[in-house]
XYZ file of C-alpha atoms in Angstrom:
743
model
C 76.961 21.699 -9.091
C 77.074 20.439 -5.492
C 73.357 21.162 -5.159
C 72.643 19.108 -8.286
C 74.754 16.219 -6.981
C 72.927 16.362 -3.650
C 69.550 16.313 -5.341
C 70.653 13.459 -7.572
C 71.885 11.507 -4.562
C 68.661 12.225 -2.703
C 66.659 10.964 -5.678
C 68.691 7.747 -5.816
C 68.277 7.208 -2.071
C 64.549 7.797 -2.223
C 64.266 5.450 -5.180
C 66.184 2.802 -3.261
C 63.904 3.216 -0.230
C 60.843 2.933 -2.487
C 62.320 -0.134 -4.116
C 62.880 -1.966 -0.840
C 59.868 -0.676 1.106
C 57.429 -3.570 0.871
C 53.656 -3.469 1.028
C 51.685 -6.272 2.715
C 50.706 -7.661 -0.713
C 54.391 -8.153 -1.532
C 54.620 -10.865 1.113
C 51.686 -12.887 -0.231
C 52.471 -16.069 -2.129
C 49.228 -17.228 -3.811
C 50.852 -20.598 -4.584
C 50.843 -21.597 -0.902
C 48.359 -24.413 -0.422
C 48.265 -25.403 -4.093
C 49.556 -28.895 -3.298
C 49.359 -31.259 -0.298
C 45.568 -31.062 -0.805
C 45.489 -27.488 0.463
C 42.958 -26.835 -2.354
C 43.820 -23.158 -2.772
C 44.566 -21.637 -6.170
C 46.699 -18.733 -7.465
C 43.930 -17.083 -9.474
C 43.136 -13.373 -9.618
C 40.589 -12.286 -7.011
C 39.850 -9.278 -4.802
C 38.953 -9.529 -1.095
C 35.599 -11.273 -0.671
C 35.126 -11.108 -4.449
C 32.467 -13.119 -6.274
C 34.749 -13.395 -9.296
C 38.014 -15.275 -9.409
C 39.908 -16.018 -12.620
C 41.966 -19.135 -12.068
C 44.237 -21.348 -14.187
C 42.513 -24.691 -14.753
C 45.050 -27.510 -15.037
C 43.338 -30.637 -13.720
C 42.046 -32.312 -16.872
C 43.020 -33.342 -20.367
C 46.486 -34.876 -20.035
C 47.887 -38.178 -18.858
C 51.016 -36.254 -17.857
C 49.144 -34.435 -15.090
C 49.696 -35.924 -11.659
C 46.172 -35.057 -10.532
C 43.056 -35.276 -12.705
C 39.521 -34.288 -11.748
C 38.046 -37.212 -13.679
C 40.303 -39.908 -12.215
C 40.117 -39.234 -8.466
C 38.321 -37.189 -5.854
C 39.383 -33.653 -6.674
C 37.945 -30.357 -5.452
C 40.162 -27.615 -6.846
C 40.812 -26.216 -10.353
C 44.586 -26.102 -9.901
C 47.506 -28.200 -8.643
C 50.983 -26.697 -8.749
C 52.620 -29.944 -9.899
C 50.340 -30.222 -12.955
C 51.559 -28.477 -16.092
C 48.783 -28.947 -18.687
C 46.407 -25.998 -18.824
C 43.000 -26.204 -20.500
C 41.733 -22.718 -19.736
C 40.965 -20.159 -17.065
C 37.980 -20.899 -14.818
C 35.748 -18.110 -13.580
C 34.193 -18.102 -10.079
C 35.964 -20.740 -8.021
C 36.028 -22.105 -4.498
C 39.159 -21.773 -2.382
C 40.039 -24.309 0.264
C 37.042 -26.634 0.159
C 36.782 -30.405 0.164
C 34.087 -31.064 -2.442
C 34.182 -30.264 -6.173
C 31.965 -27.516 -7.571
C 32.104 -24.282 -9.566
C 35.322 -23.936 -11.638
C 33.498 -23.363 -14.914
C 33.359 -20.842 -17.815
C 36.707 -22.066 -19.127
C 38.366 -19.432 -21.339
C 41.286 -20.697 -23.425
C 43.496 -18.950 -26.020
C 45.087 -20.999 -28.823
C 46.751 -20.440 -32.183
C 46.642 -22.189 -35.546
C 43.873 -24.385 -36.852
C 40.749 -24.340 -34.706
C 40.545 -27.275 -32.289
C 37.789 -27.485 -29.672
C 38.770 -30.749 -27.929
C 40.385 -29.874 -24.573
C 42.351 -33.123 -24.646
C 44.387 -31.702 -27.493
C 43.966 -27.917 -27.382
C 45.475 -27.653 -23.891
C 49.046 -26.543 -23.422
C 51.933 -26.793 -21.023
C 53.126 -23.489 -19.613
C 56.066 -21.731 -17.991
C 56.980 -18.324 -16.516
C 54.146 -18.629 -14.019
C 53.706 -15.783 -11.514
C 50.934 -14.578 -9.218
C 50.395 -11.721 -6.794
C 47.150 -10.638 -5.120
C 44.745 -9.708 -7.916
C 46.965 -10.855 -10.793
C 48.113 -14.088 -12.467
C 50.260 -14.737 -15.552
C 51.907 -17.573 -17.470
C 53.280 -18.376 -20.934
C 51.666 -21.180 -22.967
C 54.629 -23.012 -24.479
C 52.594 -24.768 -27.167
C 51.393 -21.476 -28.616
C 53.782 -18.809 -27.383
C 50.857 -16.908 -25.826
C 51.384 -14.728 -22.753
C 48.291 -15.006 -20.518
C 47.388 -12.457 -17.853
C 44.353 -12.339 -15.562
C 42.998 -9.756 -13.147
C 39.618 -9.163 -11.502
C 37.125 -6.883 -9.815
C 34.485 -8.080 -7.354
C 32.145 -9.413 -10.069
C 34.173 -9.294 -13.303
C 37.438 -10.462 -14.793
C 39.777 -9.134 -17.446
C 42.084 -11.390 -19.439
C 44.916 -10.105 -21.610
C 46.436 -12.482 -24.147
C 49.543 -11.514 -26.088
C 49.574 -13.536 -29.338
C 52.216 -14.345 -31.932
C 51.585 -13.579 -35.597
C 49.009 -15.714 -37.387
C 45.643 -17.236 -36.583
C 44.582 -16.744 -32.972
C 41.566 -18.357 -31.293
C 39.555 -17.798 -28.153
C 37.479 -20.673 -26.786
C 34.777 -20.472 -24.123
C 34.192 -24.045 -22.949
C 30.842 -24.405 -21.174
C 30.860 -28.171 -20.977
C 33.698 -28.766 -18.547
C 34.509 -27.656 -15.002
C 34.514 -28.988 -11.462
C 30.753 -28.992 -10.958
C 28.800 -32.244 -10.889
C 26.016 -30.587 -12.869
C 25.833 -30.204 -16.645
C 23.912 -28.100 -19.114
C 24.473 -24.610 -20.513
C 23.022 -22.083 -22.922
C 24.869 -19.424 -24.921
C 24.029 -16.911 -27.642
C 25.829 -14.265 -29.655
C 24.775 -10.727 -28.811
C 27.023 -9.338 -31.542
C 30.299 -10.334 -33.143
C 32.308 -9.444 -30.009
C 29.917 -10.440 -27.234
C 28.217 -13.593 -25.979
C 25.856 -14.160 -23.067
C 24.494 -17.243 -21.410
C 24.188 -19.424 -18.338
C 25.528 -22.660 -16.948
C 24.082 -24.959 -14.276
C 26.267 -25.535 -11.216
C 25.887 -27.332 -7.895
C 25.307 -30.755 -6.331
C 28.064 -29.845 -3.858
C 29.080 -32.845 -1.733
C 26.375 -34.933 -3.443
C 23.535 -32.654 -2.324
C 21.266 -33.376 -5.276
C 18.945 -30.387 -4.876
C 21.631 -27.765 -4.241
C 21.792 -26.549 -7.845
C 21.840 -23.028 -9.241
C 22.686 -21.205 -12.488
C 25.538 -18.805 -13.106
C 24.850 -16.120 -15.718
C 27.604 -14.484 -17.722
C 28.411 -11.902 -20.366
C 31.724 -12.129 -22.237
C 33.047 -9.226 -24.308
C 36.150 -9.134 -26.550
C 37.927 -5.923 -27.553
C 38.695 -7.134 -31.098
C 36.295 -8.175 -33.846
C 36.926 -11.749 -35.015
C 37.220 -12.935 -38.608
C 35.099 -15.953 -37.776
C 32.973 -17.071 -34.852
C 30.652 -19.895 -33.973
C 29.702 -22.661 -31.563
C 30.707 -26.220 -30.923
C 28.766 -29.103 -29.458
C 29.600 -32.677 -28.551
C 27.092 -34.785 -30.469
C 25.634 -37.826 -28.782
C 26.448 -41.290 -30.025
C 23.856 -42.332 -32.598
C 23.122 -45.706 -34.117
C 20.704 -46.653 -36.889
C 18.614 -43.488 -36.699
C 21.564 -41.384 -37.864
C 24.430 -43.681 -38.629
C 25.263 -41.483 -41.611
C 26.025 -38.450 -39.386
C 29.789 -37.875 -39.503
C 29.680 -35.944 -36.191
C 28.073 -38.660 -34.058
C 30.070 -39.017 -30.838
C 32.378 -36.110 -31.689
C 32.584 -32.322 -31.601
C 30.587 -30.517 -34.268
C 31.570 -27.006 -35.319
C 28.798 -24.523 -36.091
C 30.140 -21.783 -38.381
C 26.961 -20.345 -39.883
C 24.392 -21.075 -37.161
C 24.559 -18.163 -34.698
C 21.251 -18.403 -32.814
C 20.938 -19.841 -29.293
C 22.923 -22.977 -28.476
C 22.167 -25.330 -25.589
C 23.568 -28.639 -24.431
C 25.700 -30.480 -21.917
C 29.011 -30.056 -23.743
C 29.012 -26.853 -25.761
C 31.158 -23.806 -26.326
C 31.776 -20.666 -28.360
C 34.847 -19.820 -30.418
C 36.343 -16.747 -32.049
C 39.191 -16.674 -34.581
C 41.390 -13.675 -35.473
C 44.407 -12.712 -37.502
C 46.938 -11.191 -35.112
C 50.223 -9.396 -35.517
C 53.317 -10.395 -33.530
C 52.818 -9.209 -29.952
C 49.215 -8.118 -30.496
C 47.119 -8.139 -27.347
C 43.493 -9.242 -27.229
C 41.522 -8.573 -24.042
C 38.459 -10.414 -22.782
C 36.100 -9.101 -20.095
C 33.621 -11.347 -18.301
C 30.855 -10.312 -15.925
C 28.911 -12.815 -13.839
C 25.733 -12.868 -11.772
C 23.659 -15.423 -9.913
C 20.496 -13.460 -10.696
C 20.302 -12.845 -14.448
C 22.141 -12.143 -17.692
C 20.989 -8.534 -17.432
C 22.668 -8.231 -14.058
C 25.843 -9.879 -15.358
C 25.964 -7.164 -18.019
C 25.209 -4.471 -15.439
C 28.026 -5.776 -13.234
C 30.394 -5.716 -16.206
C 29.408 -2.232 -17.364
C 29.589 -0.860 -13.819
C 32.863 -2.394 -12.700
C 34.549 -2.073 -16.096
C 33.124 1.117 -17.646
C 34.211 1.967 -21.172
C 37.849 2.986 -21.252
C 38.911 0.905 -18.252
C 42.337 -0.608 -18.855
C 43.805 -3.898 -17.721
C 46.433 -2.061 -15.693
C 43.780 0.022 -13.925
C 41.926 -3.099 -12.822
C 45.152 -4.769 -11.717
C 46.221 -1.668 -9.770
C 42.821 -1.333 -8.095
C 42.826 -5.028 -7.119
C 46.251 -4.691 -5.522
C 45.157 -1.546 -3.659
C 42.151 -3.389 -2.240
C 44.415 -6.170 -1.018
C 46.876 -3.751 0.554
C 44.035 -1.966 2.331
C 42.686 -5.198 3.805
C 46.027 -6.845 4.551
C 47.259 -3.569 6.018
C 44.736 -3.716 8.837
C 47.327 -5.852 10.597
C 50.935 -4.631 10.410
C 53.742 -6.831 11.679
C 57.328 -5.917 12.509
C 60.242 -8.220 13.216
C 60.296 -11.884 12.337
C 61.804 -13.261 9.152
C 60.732 -12.553 5.616
C 59.414 -16.110 5.428
C 57.317 -15.635 8.567
C 55.847 -12.440 7.146
C 55.040 -14.329 3.966
C 53.287 -17.061 5.957
C 51.312 -14.456 7.911
C 50.154 -12.278 5.032
C 49.450 -15.250 2.774
C 47.288 -16.694 5.545
C 45.448 -13.370 5.878
C 45.018 -13.320 2.090
C 43.461 -16.783 2.118
C 41.186 -15.931 5.047
C 39.766 -12.978 3.095
C 38.541 -14.957 0.062
C 35.427 -16.590 1.576
C 32.685 -15.873 2.427
C 32.346 -13.735 -0.708
C 29.712 -11.289 -1.907
C 26.657 -12.671 -3.671
C 24.653 -9.552 -4.519
C 25.038 -7.697 -7.810
C 25.863 -4.006 -8.064
C 22.143 -3.206 -7.859
C 21.804 -5.166 -4.606
C 19.887 -8.096 -6.081
C 20.591 -11.683 -5.015
C 18.867 -15.089 -5.194
C 16.623 -15.928 -2.253
C 17.939 -18.567 0.136
C 16.385 -21.895 -0.860
C 13.787 -20.115 -2.969
C 13.092 -18.820 -6.452
C 12.586 -15.137 -5.784
C 15.046 -12.339 -6.471
C 15.523 -10.090 -3.445
C 17.412 -6.855 -2.821
C 19.754 -5.905 0.017
C 21.319 -2.696 1.286
C 24.178 -4.636 2.889
C 26.754 -6.938 1.400
C 25.035 -10.293 1.010
C 27.563 -13.077 1.508
C 27.762 -16.678 0.349
C 30.005 -19.756 0.750
C 29.416 -20.272 4.470
C 31.585 -23.301 5.259
C 30.492 -22.962 8.852
C 31.583 -26.290 10.319
C 35.086 -25.084 9.534
C 34.924 -21.325 9.936
C 32.841 -21.033 13.117
C 35.951 -21.951 15.103
C 38.218 -19.019 14.213
C 37.546 -17.263 10.877
C 34.526 -15.346 12.134
C 36.388 -14.436 15.321
C 39.082 -12.917 13.087
C 36.480 -10.933 11.147
C 34.883 -9.755 14.384
C 38.179 -8.422 15.707
C 39.744 -6.962 12.555
C 36.891 -6.559 10.045
C 33.810 -6.044 12.261
C 31.849 -4.219 9.550
C 32.234 -7.308 7.370
C 31.265 -9.661 10.165
C 28.148 -7.549 10.761
C 27.157 -7.954 7.114
C 27.745 -11.697 7.432
C 25.419 -11.796 10.414
C 22.847 -9.733 8.494
C 23.221 -12.327 5.730
C 22.635 -15.199 8.151
C 19.619 -13.384 9.596
C 18.299 -12.914 6.069
C 18.727 -16.613 5.377
C 16.705 -17.417 8.480
C 13.906 -15.085 7.413
C 13.868 -16.510 3.875
C 14.377 -20.188 4.603
C 13.319 -20.629 8.206
C 16.741 -21.930 9.260
C 20.168 -20.519 9.830
C 22.827 -21.839 7.412
C 24.984 -24.895 8.000
C 27.043 -25.071 4.762
C 25.446 -22.626 2.318
C 26.568 -22.261 -1.286
C 25.148 -19.546 -3.581
C 21.737 -19.549 -1.978
C 21.418 -23.309 -1.537
C 21.886 -25.313 1.657
C 24.141 -28.330 1.204
C 23.857 -29.663 4.805
C 27.498 -30.683 4.589
C 29.157 -31.809 7.825
C 27.290 -31.700 11.126
C 26.290 -29.559 14.047
C 24.525 -26.245 14.431
C 27.419 -23.898 13.626
C 25.556 -20.628 13.108
C 24.776 -20.457 16.832
C 28.347 -19.991 18.128
C 29.121 -17.564 15.289
C 26.228 -15.240 16.128
C 26.590 -15.598 19.901
C 30.345 -14.992 19.753
C 29.857 -11.758 17.807
C 27.051 -10.528 20.063
C 28.982 -11.311 23.247
C 31.937 -9.329 21.903
C 29.797 -6.277 21.274
C 28.450 -6.474 17.728
C 24.857 -5.523 18.459
C 23.479 -4.069 15.225
C 20.954 -6.846 14.578
C 17.761 -8.240 16.100
C 19.104 -10.563 18.781
C 15.609 -11.688 19.810
C 14.856 -12.855 16.279
C 18.243 -14.555 16.214
C 17.432 -16.292 19.500
C 14.133 -17.462 18.022
C 16.002 -19.157 15.170
C 18.569 -20.729 17.488
C 15.900 -21.994 19.861
C 14.070 -23.496 16.912
C 17.007 -25.611 15.772
C 17.842 -26.607 19.346
C 14.333 -27.825 20.208
C 12.571 -28.945 17.014
C 12.034 -32.735 16.801
C 14.475 -34.542 14.544
C 12.078 -35.432 11.742
C 11.425 -31.727 11.127
C 14.884 -30.455 12.065
C 17.200 -29.609 9.177
C 20.107 -28.747 11.495
C 19.807 -31.577 14.034
C 18.163 -34.628 12.427
C 19.027 -36.776 15.465
C 17.676 -34.267 17.972
C 15.121 -36.618 19.551
C 17.529 -38.966 21.342
C 19.849 -36.040 22.017
C 17.087 -34.192 23.883
C 15.805 -37.329 25.626
C 19.065 -38.998 26.631
C 21.585 -36.181 26.517
C 23.601 -37.872 23.771
C 23.216 -39.337 20.287
C 23.343 -43.133 20.293
C 24.738 -45.009 17.312
C 22.252 -45.812 14.584
C 24.865 -47.526 12.415
C 28.559 -48.267 12.679
C 29.766 -45.167 10.838
C 27.033 -42.667 11.677
C 29.270 -39.965 13.242
C 26.995 -39.900 16.286
C 29.617 -38.688 18.777
C 30.741 -35.925 16.446
C 27.142 -34.792 16.036
C 26.597 -34.587 19.775
C 29.861 -32.762 20.458
C 28.844 -30.069 17.981
C 25.423 -29.782 19.621
C 27.051 -29.408 23.047
C 29.115 -26.454 21.859
C 26.108 -24.829 20.206
C 23.952 -25.377 23.287
C 26.578 -23.917 25.596
C 26.670 -20.788 23.422
C 22.891 -20.684 23.455
C 22.843 -20.995 27.248
C 25.160 -18.003 27.661
C 22.995 -15.943 25.309
C 19.820 -17.003 27.097
C 21.372 -15.955 30.401
C 22.343 -12.563 28.958
C 18.791 -12.082 27.659
C 17.265 -12.933 31.014
C 15.882 -16.301 29.907
C 16.989 -18.191 33.013
C 15.082 -21.428 32.461
C 16.348 -21.699 28.896
C 19.864 -20.954 30.088
C 19.658 -23.798 32.599
C 18.194 -26.198 30.017
C 20.874 -25.575 27.413
C 23.716 -25.505 29.920
C 22.693 -28.909 31.279
C 22.487 -30.238 27.753
C 25.989 -28.948 26.995
C 27.382 -31.094 29.799
C 26.069 -34.258 28.146
C 29.497 -35.039 26.715
C 30.221 -36.794 30.009
C 27.999 -39.682 28.880
C 30.615 -40.546 26.272
C 33.634 -40.584 28.584
C 35.010 -44.093 29.002
C 37.426 -44.606 31.897
C 38.746 -47.832 30.370
C 40.272 -46.003 27.422
C 40.360 -42.495 28.836
C 38.598 -41.193 25.733
C 35.140 -40.454 24.451
C 33.515 -43.611 23.095
C 30.387 -44.219 20.978
C 27.263 -45.452 22.758
C 24.924 -48.033 21.276
C 21.129 -47.817 21.301
C 21.152 -50.130 24.336
C 23.090 -47.548 26.315
C 26.266 -49.664 26.364
C 29.571 -48.535 24.950
C 30.340 -49.649 21.406
C 32.630 -52.694 21.112
C 35.132 -53.650 19.868
C 36.568 -50.163 20.256
C 39.884 -48.821 19.031
C 40.361 -45.104 19.813
C 42.851 -44.845 16.942
C 40.446 -46.118 14.290
C 39.623 -43.262 11.967
C 43.093 -41.838 11.495
C 43.925 -40.439 8.045
C 40.232 -40.011 7.164
C 39.391 -43.727 7.260
C 35.842 -44.562 8.442
C 35.522 -44.344 12.202
C 32.670 -45.619 14.406
C 30.999 -42.567 15.921
C 33.428 -39.935 14.656
C 33.575 -37.844 11.480
C 36.936 -37.230 9.801
C 38.933 -38.284 12.826
C 39.141 -40.686 15.721
C 38.537 -40.609 19.455
C 41.857 -38.912 20.157
C 41.008 -36.121 17.707
C 37.712 -35.518 19.504
C 38.152 -36.408 23.185
C 39.378 -32.938 24.178
C 36.844 -31.181 21.960
C 34.701 -29.874 24.784
C 36.224 -26.381 24.926
C 33.309 -25.014 26.957
C 34.100 -27.296 29.916
C 37.808 -28.056 30.022
C 37.790 -27.975 33.834
C 35.013 -30.554 33.848
C 36.948 -32.770 31.442
C 39.989 -32.517 33.722
C 37.894 -33.781 36.609
C 36.656 -36.736 34.528
C 40.246 -37.611 33.681
C 41.347 -37.533 37.310
C 42.690 -34.038 37.708
C 45.007 -31.576 36.044
C 48.130 -33.746 36.091
C 46.464 -36.670 34.320
C 44.765 -34.290 31.899
C 48.098 -32.678 31.018
C 49.863 -36.003 30.593
C 47.129 -37.387 28.369
C 46.945 -34.238 26.235
C 50.730 -34.156 25.887
C 50.666 -37.803 24.840
C 48.408 -36.882 21.907
C 51.233 -34.724 20.561
C 54.100 -37.017 21.561
C 52.576 -40.049 19.833
C 51.528 -38.141 16.710
C 47.799 -38.469 17.319
C 47.257 -34.728 16.801
C 45.979 -33.846 13.335
C 46.831 -30.246 12.343
C 44.902 -30.587 9.088
C 41.391 -30.947 10.477
C 39.173 -28.913 12.754
C 38.171 -30.985 15.814
C 41.601 -30.890 17.453
C 43.192 -27.709 16.086
C 42.702 -25.905 19.406
C 44.377 -28.699 21.408
C 47.720 -26.848 21.790
C 45.909 -24.022 23.582
C 44.217 -26.182 26.200
C 47.336 -26.141 28.369
C 46.537 -22.488 29.145
C 43.763 -23.795 31.407
C 46.397 -25.510 33.541
C 48.391 -23.292 35.895
C 52.102 -23.885 35.491
C 51.702 -25.754 32.211
C 51.183 -22.788 29.874
C 54.725 -23.193 28.533
C 53.531 -26.287 26.683
C 51.188 -24.148 24.574
C 54.045 -21.790 23.739
C 56.357 -24.653 22.770
C 53.802 -26.540 20.703
C 52.438 -23.543 18.817
C 55.933 -22.449 17.825
C 56.805 -25.972 16.640
C 53.542 -26.472 14.761
C 53.849 -23.148 12.957
C 57.401 -23.952 11.867
C 56.540 -27.467 10.723
C 53.177 -27.046 9.007
C 53.006 -23.437 7.805
C 55.600 -22.284 5.279
C 55.819 -19.980 2.265
C 56.058 -22.938 -0.143
C 53.253 -24.528 -2.217
C 52.930 -27.295 0.407
C 52.871 -24.678 3.159
C 49.506 -25.706 4.617
C 48.992 -28.859 6.711
C 46.052 -29.907 4.501
C 42.748 -28.573 3.228
C 42.561 -24.831 3.851
C 38.854 -25.196 4.715
C 37.772 -21.753 3.513
C 40.348 -19.922 5.636
C 40.237 -21.977 8.834
C 43.789 -23.307 8.698
C 45.050 -19.837 7.842
C 43.090 -18.227 10.676
C 44.773 -20.644 13.087
C 48.162 -19.429 11.864
C 47.160 -15.740 11.937
C 45.963 -15.821 15.532
C 48.850 -18.029 16.639
C 51.463 -15.727 15.116
C 49.836 -12.730 16.824
C 49.998 -14.498 20.198
C 46.342 -15.204 20.959
C 43.718 -17.759 19.955
C 39.892 -18.043 20.381
C 39.897 -21.671 21.513
C 36.210 -21.829 22.523
C 33.737 -20.713 19.843
C 30.979 -18.589 21.325
C 33.006 -17.570 24.397
C 34.575 -14.077 24.188
C 38.016 -15.095 25.391
C 41.446 -15.865 23.967
C 44.331 -18.043 25.067
C 47.720 -16.317 25.028
C 51.009 -17.587 23.638
C 54.337 -16.234 22.417
C 53.890 -13.931 19.397
C 55.986 -14.624 16.315
C 56.652 -10.944 15.675
C 58.246 -8.194 17.763
C 55.268 -5.943 17.144
C 51.772 -6.479 15.779
C 49.555 -3.465 15.179
C 45.885 -4.224 14.612
C 43.987 -1.294 13.161
C 40.668 -1.260 14.955
C 37.427 0.231 13.727
C 36.520 2.943 16.287
C 32.860 2.648 15.279
C 32.848 -0.771 16.943
C 35.737 -0.745 19.422
C 36.130 2.946 20.429
C 39.827 2.655 19.628
C 41.932 2.941 16.511
C 44.552 0.314 17.236
C 45.684 -2.534 19.428
C 49.413 -3.178 19.757
C 50.881 -6.551 20.705
C 54.603 -6.548 21.508
C 57.209 -9.179 22.216
C 60.217 -8.019 24.215
C 63.346 -9.841 25.330
C 64.176 -13.148 23.701
C 62.261 -15.623 21.595
C 61.703 -18.176 24.331
C 59.026 -18.812 26.903
C 56.905 -16.006 28.307
C 58.293 -14.610 31.557
C 55.663 -11.940 32.157
C 52.689 -10.290 30.461
C 51.683 -6.653 30.785
C 48.456 -5.015 29.677
C 48.649 -1.228 29.415
C 51.812 -1.289 31.508
C 50.261 -3.305 34.339
C 51.193 -6.872 35.162
C 48.695 -9.334 33.730
C 49.037 -12.616 35.574
C 46.884 -14.849 33.348
C 47.310 -16.723 30.080
C 43.721 -16.141 29.101
C 42.217 -12.755 28.285
C 38.671 -11.619 27.676
C 37.766 -9.829 24.474
C 36.681 -6.820 26.527
C 40.042 -6.532 28.291
C 41.909 -7.033 25.032
C 39.981 -4.356 23.159
C 39.971 -1.850 26.001
C 43.694 -2.273 26.371
C 45.937 -0.371 24.016
C 49.062 -2.476 24.379
C 49.635 -6.109 25.287
C 53.312 -6.856 25.975
C 54.893 -10.300 26.284
C 58.251 -10.318 28.086
C 60.055 -13.433 26.896
C 63.207 -15.158 28.064
C-alpha cells in the first residue's frame, strides 16, 4: 500500500513539474506588435516559412478602427479591430508598405453571401501560440483554427448544424495589384493564381502566387462569383451590372479582378471541415507538390500543429535564458519569434524558384530566401543569424550571391524575386562583409567583391543601387537635388557600405581599393556644421542648405536631406568613425553631452533605424559606459513589453526585435560590417547560446550576470578580467563564458 501511495505521489509530482516546466514557445505572445503600427500579426507560421495563415480584419466594417481602404495600411491585422473577413495566406510581418495578404478563406453559415461587407463577422475567444491561431466567429458560431507548414496551411472550422459555406475570395487583399484565375479540379479542389506586387509603388515589381486548395468534405453545391462591371446602354437589362454574380452551373475557368469560389455543405452540430492550401511562386503544379509533400494523405491537423510548435521550440531553444521576470522572458522570446519570420524560404520542395528579376525557373540545393528588407535588417538581424543561426545566414548569403549572378546586382529590398528599390543605400555590402569577417567563408568572396565594387563605382545613370553616385564619387558627398531628396541619408548609407568594402579590400590584399573606399567613407565630415553641431544638407553650390532646422523631420514629416528622420536622428550615424565624429564635435566631453542631450530632450526615435544604436555609442567613451547601461535598461522597459503595443513602432522585418534580443543578452553590433559588439548589462542572470560547432568550434557561449541589477563593476572572459566595454566577435566566440559583475 505504501509503495502504491509513493508511486501515486511521484506521478502527481512529475505531472506538476511537467505542467509548470515551460518551453520557449510558451513565452511567445504573437499579439505583440499588432497595434501601435508594429505591423506584426498573430497568424500561424513556422520559422522562415513561406506560408502564413493570418486573420484578416482590416476591411469591410465602419466599426473597425483601421481600414486598409481608408488610410495607409500595411498589415492584414490590427488587434483593436473586431470584424473578420477571412484568413489571408502568405503575409508580410513588420513591413511599412502594403502587399501580399491575399487568398482570403472565410467560413460562414446560412444563405450564401459573397459580399465581404456583409459576410464578415465579429469574433471572440481569440488565442495564438507559435504555429497556431484560433477564434470564434460570433455571427455564425464557428470555431476557426489555423496551423501551417513551410509552404502549406491547414484550417479547421467547427460548424453548427445547418448550411455551412466556405468562400475563397481572390479579389481582395493588401496588394496593390488585381487579377486572378481559378478553376475547379474536382468537387473538393480548386487551383489558380493571383497577381501580387507593386510594393511601395514599384510598378514593375509584380509576381503571381499559385495555389491549390483542397477540402476534406464534398459540398452539396459549389461555384464561382464575380463582381460585374457597371454597364450602361449596351447591357442595361443585366440585373448583375455593378454587383456580385453567382455562377452555380458554370464550372470552367474563371478570371477577373474581383472573383472567388464558394462551397456549401449541410453540417451536423460540431462537425469539423478542414481546408488545406498549398502555395508556390513557380507554378500550380509545384503548389500541389508542396501540398502533397508537406501534408501527405492521412496527415492530421494536430500533427501539423505539433510539428509547427516543435520547429519553434527548436529554433527558440538555441538561446536559453534564466532569471529575469516572466514578462521579460516573454519580451525576449517573442522578439526572437518575430526575428525568425523573415527572410523566408522561396523555393518549393523540389528546389525550384523564380529567377531574380527574370522569367526563368531555376533550381537550388540550398534554401533560397526572399523578403530582404535590407535597409532595416543589415544593422542587426543578419548579425543575429550569423551568431546563432549561421547555417541560415550562409544560405541567405548564397541567395544574395545567386541574385547577383541572375540580376547583375545584389539586393536592396527584394520581394519574391523582384527588386523594389525601397529605401536607400547599398545594404548588401555590410551584410556580406560582416559575415565574412566573422568567419563565414563558404562562398566565393572574390565574386562577391566584384559585385560590391560594381555598385560602388558604376556611374549613377547605370547604377541601380546608387543612382546619385556621380557627385558622391566626385565630391565625396551627395548634394541636394531637391528640397526633400534624402541626399544626406543616401550618403551616410554609402559611407557605411564603403567602409565595409574598404575593410574587405584590405583583407583581400587590394590596398589601393582599400584606401579609396576608406577615404570615401570619411566624407561624412563634409556635412558637419559647427553652427548647429549636426550634419546639414549641402546645396549644389557647395553651401549649406538654409533655412535649416535640425528638428524638421520628426514624426516622419518631410525633412530636407533626411529620410524618415531629422538631423538629430542621423548626426551620430557614422558608426565606423565615432572617434572622428568626437573630434569634429570638440572632443569626448562635448560628444557625450550632445549625445546625452538627444535622449534628455526626446530627440531619440526608438522606432526607426538610423539612431537605434545611439545608446551604445557611449561605450566608445572611457568612463561614460554607464550611460549605455542606464539607457538600454530604460528603453527596454519603456518600449518593449509583452502587450500588443509592446513594440516602439514598425517591427521592420525583425529589426526592432533584434535590438531587444541583443540588448537583453548584454551585447550589441553597433557598427554593421565591423565584427565587434558593445557590452551592456544583461537582463537575465544567465544566457546560454547554443553554437554550431561546424562554424564556431564550440557548442555554447554562456553570458552571466552576477551580483545586483545595477551598473557593471567588472567583466570577466573565461575567468580573466576583461577591461573593455567592446568585444570582438573572435574573442566572444572563442570565449566560453562572459561574466558581468554588477553592483
